[in-house]
Amino acid sequence: MQKLKQRWEIQKTWQVLFPILGASLVFLTAYLIARSLLHALGLNNTAYEWLFTLGVTLIGYFVSIKFFLWCFKKLENKWKVTYKWEMIAIFIVFAITGSLSGKLAGPLVHWIGLDSENVHSAIYWTLRILLIFPIYQILLVCVGWLFGQYEFFWNFEKKMLKRMGLGFFLS
């Protein structure tokens, strides 16, 4: 536990939550991908089902962890954070926000009355993707606040909107 605290610059016990939550979410994602592959390959209800799921989950987990650690090293100097554990919190916020905005766009398009049944699929998907953008911007700051990273995400938002020529929204 001491090595974990040193590696991620953890000062308080509650901050251990972020590495544990991050590793758990990566494992869950690897498991869900393994189960999707299992169904896609038609291996459900076979003798190899659990062996396949366990193997692909473990491989996916370790590959993902290596990838995220590589990303941390690349972004460590670019993103201004006080402690390394905050990087994990930021990655979790990006993951939650991206997934949630994609999920919320579908019901919002349906609520507007533009289903894939009553408009052309190109229009439906264009509107859905366009709706994801503002949902994502709002959720990014809100979820960032919940994870104690409001200042990082507010600065990130301002920078992104200015680069897109939408800085007038900040006035």
Short mmCIF file of C-alpha atoms in Angstrom, two decimals:
data_model
loop_
_atom_site.label_atom_id
_atom_site.label_comp_id
_atom_site.label_asym_id
_atom_site.label_seq_id
_atom_site.Cartn_x
_atom_site.Cartn_y
_atom_site.Cartn_z
CA MET A 1 0.00 0.00 0.00
CA GLN A 2 2.90 2.33 0.73
CA LYS A 3 4.24 1.87 -2.83
CA LEU A 4 0.82 2.78 -4.23
CA LYS A 5 0.68 5.93 -2.09
CA GLN A 6 4.17 6.98 -3.15
CA ARG A 7 3.63 6.29 -6.86
CA TRP A 8 0.43 8.33 -7.04
CA GLU A 9 1.48 10.99 -4.49
CA ILE A 10 -1.36 10.18 -2.11
CA GLN A 11 -1.37 12.21 1.11
CA LYS A 12 -4.74 11.27 2.56
CA THR A 13 -6.32 7.84 2.86
CA TRP A 14 -9.48 8.79 0.92
CA GLN A 15 -7.34 9.55 -2.16
CA VAL A 16 -6.60 5.80 -2.49
CA LEU A 17 -10.15 5.62 -3.82
CA PHE A 18 -9.05 6.96 -7.22
CA PRO A 19 -6.44 4.30 -8.12
CA ILE A 20 -8.76 1.58 -6.83
CA LEU A 21 -11.76 3.00 -8.72
CA GLY A 22 -9.65 3.47 -11.86
CA ALA A 23 -8.33 -0.11 -11.79
CA SER A 24 -11.83 -1.45 -11.08
CA LEU A 25 -13.37 0.47 -13.98
CA VAL A 26 -10.62 -0.72 -16.35
CA PHE A 27 -11.28 -4.31 -15.24
CA LEU A 28 -15.04 -3.89 -15.72
CA THR A 29 -14.47 -2.45 -19.20
CA ALA A 30 -12.17 -5.33 -20.14
CA TYR A 31 -14.79 -7.81 -18.88
CA LEU A 32 -17.60 -6.15 -20.86
CA ILE A 33 -15.46 -6.18 -24.01
CA ALA A 34 -14.65 -9.87 -23.44
CA ARG A 35 -18.35 -10.70 -23.04
CA SER A 36 -19.18 -8.76 -26.22
CA LEU A 37 -16.50 -10.65 -28.12
CA LEU A 38 -17.80 -13.91 -26.67
CA HIS A 39 -21.27 -13.21 -28.07
CA ALA A 40 -19.91 -11.92 -31.39
CA LEU A 41 -17.89 -15.10 -31.87
CA GLY A 42 -20.79 -17.32 -30.82
CA LEU A 43 -18.97 -18.92 -27.91
CA ASN A 44 -21.75 -18.51 -25.33
CA ASN A 45 -22.89 -21.65 -23.60
CA THR A 46 -19.80 -23.58 -24.65
CA ALA A 47 -17.12 -25.26 -22.58
CA TYR A 48 -14.77 -22.39 -23.45
CA GLU A 49 -17.08 -19.58 -22.32
CA TRP A 50 -15.50 -18.80 -18.95
CA LEU A 51 -11.96 -19.61 -20.06
CA PHE A 52 -12.35 -17.24 -23.03
CA THR A 53 -13.94 -14.53 -20.87
CA LEU A 54 -11.26 -14.76 -18.19
CA GLY A 55 -8.40 -14.82 -20.70
CA VAL A 56 -9.64 -11.91 -22.80
CA THR A 57 -10.53 -9.92 -19.67
CA LEU A 58 -7.06 -10.31 -18.19
CA ILE A 59 -5.31 -9.53 -21.47
CA GLY A 60 -7.58 -6.51 -22.04
CA TYR A 61 -7.01 -5.32 -18.48
CA PHE A 62 -3.22 -5.45 -18.64
CA VAL A 63 -3.07 -3.90 -22.13
CA SER A 64 -5.41 -1.10 -21.01
CA ILE A 65 -3.44 -0.43 -17.83
CA LYS A 66 -0.19 -0.23 -19.83
CA PHE A 67 -1.87 2.15 -22.28
CA PHE A 68 -3.21 4.41 -19.53
CA LEU A 69 0.15 4.52 -17.74
CA TRP A 70 1.73 5.52 -21.04
CA CYS A 71 -0.92 8.25 -21.42
CA PHE A 72 -0.23 9.47 -17.88
CA LYS A 73 3.46 9.89 -18.70
CA LYS A 74 2.67 11.80 -21.90
CA LEU A 75 0.12 14.10 -20.28
CA GLU A 76 1.81 14.56 -16.92
CA ASN A 77 3.73 17.67 -18.01
CA LYS A 78 0.97 19.01 -20.26
CA TRP A 79 -1.82 18.95 -17.71
CA LYS A 80 -1.14 21.08 -14.67
CA VAL A 81 -2.16 18.96 -11.68
CA THR A 82 -0.77 19.05 -8.18
CA TYR A 83 -0.70 15.28 -7.56
CA LYS A 84 -0.50 12.25 -9.81
CA TRP A 85 -3.68 10.71 -8.36
CA GLU A 86 -5.58 13.64 -9.88
CA MET A 87 -4.68 12.27 -13.33
CA ILE A 88 -6.68 9.15 -12.53
CA ALA A 89 -9.64 11.27 -11.42
CA ILE A 90 -9.42 13.26 -14.68
CA PHE A 91 -9.36 10.10 -16.79
CA ILE A 92 -12.37 8.73 -14.90
CA VAL A 93 -14.25 12.00 -15.49
CA PHE A 94 -13.51 11.86 -19.23
CA ALA A 95 -14.71 8.24 -19.38
CA ILE A 96 -17.93 8.88 -17.46
CA THR A 97 -18.71 12.08 -19.35
CA GLY A 98 -18.13 10.57 -22.79
CA SER A 99 -20.25 7.53 -22.08
CA LEU A 100 -23.01 9.47 -20.36
CA SER A 101 -23.30 12.12 -23.07
CA GLY A 102 -23.58 9.41 -25.72
CA LYS A 103 -26.28 7.65 -23.71
CA LEU A 104 -28.25 10.85 -23.01
CA ALA A 105 -28.26 12.03 -26.63
CA GLY A 106 -30.53 9.15 -27.73
CA PRO A 107 -33.43 9.90 -25.36
CA LEU A 108 -33.04 13.63 -26.03
CA VAL A 109 -33.38 13.13 -29.78
CA HIS A 110 -36.40 10.90 -29.10
CA TRP A 111 -37.91 13.55 -26.78
CA ILE A 112 -37.51 16.15 -29.54
CA GLY A 113 -39.48 13.78 -31.77
CA LEU A 114 -36.75 12.88 -34.21
CA ASP A 115 -36.56 9.09 -34.16
CA SER A 116 -34.79 6.99 -36.73
CA GLU A 117 -38.27 5.85 -37.86
CA ASN A 118 -39.59 9.29 -38.85
CA VAL A 119 -36.44 11.00 -40.24
CA HIS A 120 -33.70 9.83 -42.56
CA SER A 121 -30.93 8.01 -40.70
CA ALA A 122 -28.30 10.52 -41.88
CA ILE A 123 -30.30 13.38 -40.33
CA TYR A 124 -30.99 11.37 -37.18
CA TRP A 125 -27.32 10.53 -36.59
CA THR A 126 -26.13 14.02 -37.51
CA LEU A 127 -28.51 15.57 -34.97
CA ARG A 128 -27.65 13.00 -32.35
CA ILE A 129 -23.92 13.63 -32.74
CA LEU A 130 -24.48 17.40 -32.73
CA LEU A 131 -26.47 17.06 -29.48
CA ILE A 132 -23.67 15.08 -27.87
CA PHE A 133 -21.37 18.11 -28.05
CA PRO A 134 -23.31 20.51 -25.75
CA ILE A 135 -24.31 17.65 -23.44
CA TYR A 136 -20.65 16.67 -23.16
CA GLN A 137 -19.54 20.25 -22.40
CA ILE A 138 -22.04 20.62 -19.56
CA LEU A 139 -21.42 17.16 -18.13
CA LEU A 140 -17.65 17.58 -18.26
CA VAL A 141 -17.71 20.49 -15.83
CA CYS A 142 -20.43 18.94 -13.62
CA VAL A 143 -18.83 15.49 -13.32
CA GLY A 144 -15.43 17.16 -12.94
CA TRP A 145 -16.83 19.10 -10.01
CA LEU A 146 -18.14 15.88 -8.42
CA PHE A 147 -14.64 14.40 -8.63
CA GLY A 148 -13.01 17.53 -7.18
CA GLN A 149 -11.52 18.66 -10.49
CA TYR A 150 -13.76 21.63 -11.29
CA GLU A 151 -10.91 24.09 -11.86
CA PHE A 152 -9.11 21.75 -14.29
CA PHE A 153 -12.23 21.09 -16.34
CA TRP A 154 -13.42 24.69 -16.34
CA ASN A 155 -10.03 25.77 -17.72
CA PHE A 156 -10.16 22.85 -20.18
CA GLU A 157 -13.62 23.99 -21.35
CA LYS A 158 -12.56 27.60 -21.83
CA LYS A 159 -9.51 26.56 -23.81
CA MET A 160 -11.49 24.16 -26.01
CA LEU A 161 -14.29 26.65 -26.75
CA LYS A 162 -11.76 29.38 -27.64
CA ARG A 163 -9.94 27.02 -30.02
CA MET A 164 -13.24 26.18 -31.72
CA GLY A 165 -14.10 29.87 -32.15
CA LEU A 166 -16.90 29.62 -29.59
CA GLY A 167 -15.23 31.75 -26.92
CA PHE A 168 -18.13 34.22 -27.09
CA PHE A 169 -20.15 31.74 -24.99
CA LEU A 170 -17.83 32.50 -22.08
CA SER A 171 -18.68 36.23 -21.95
#
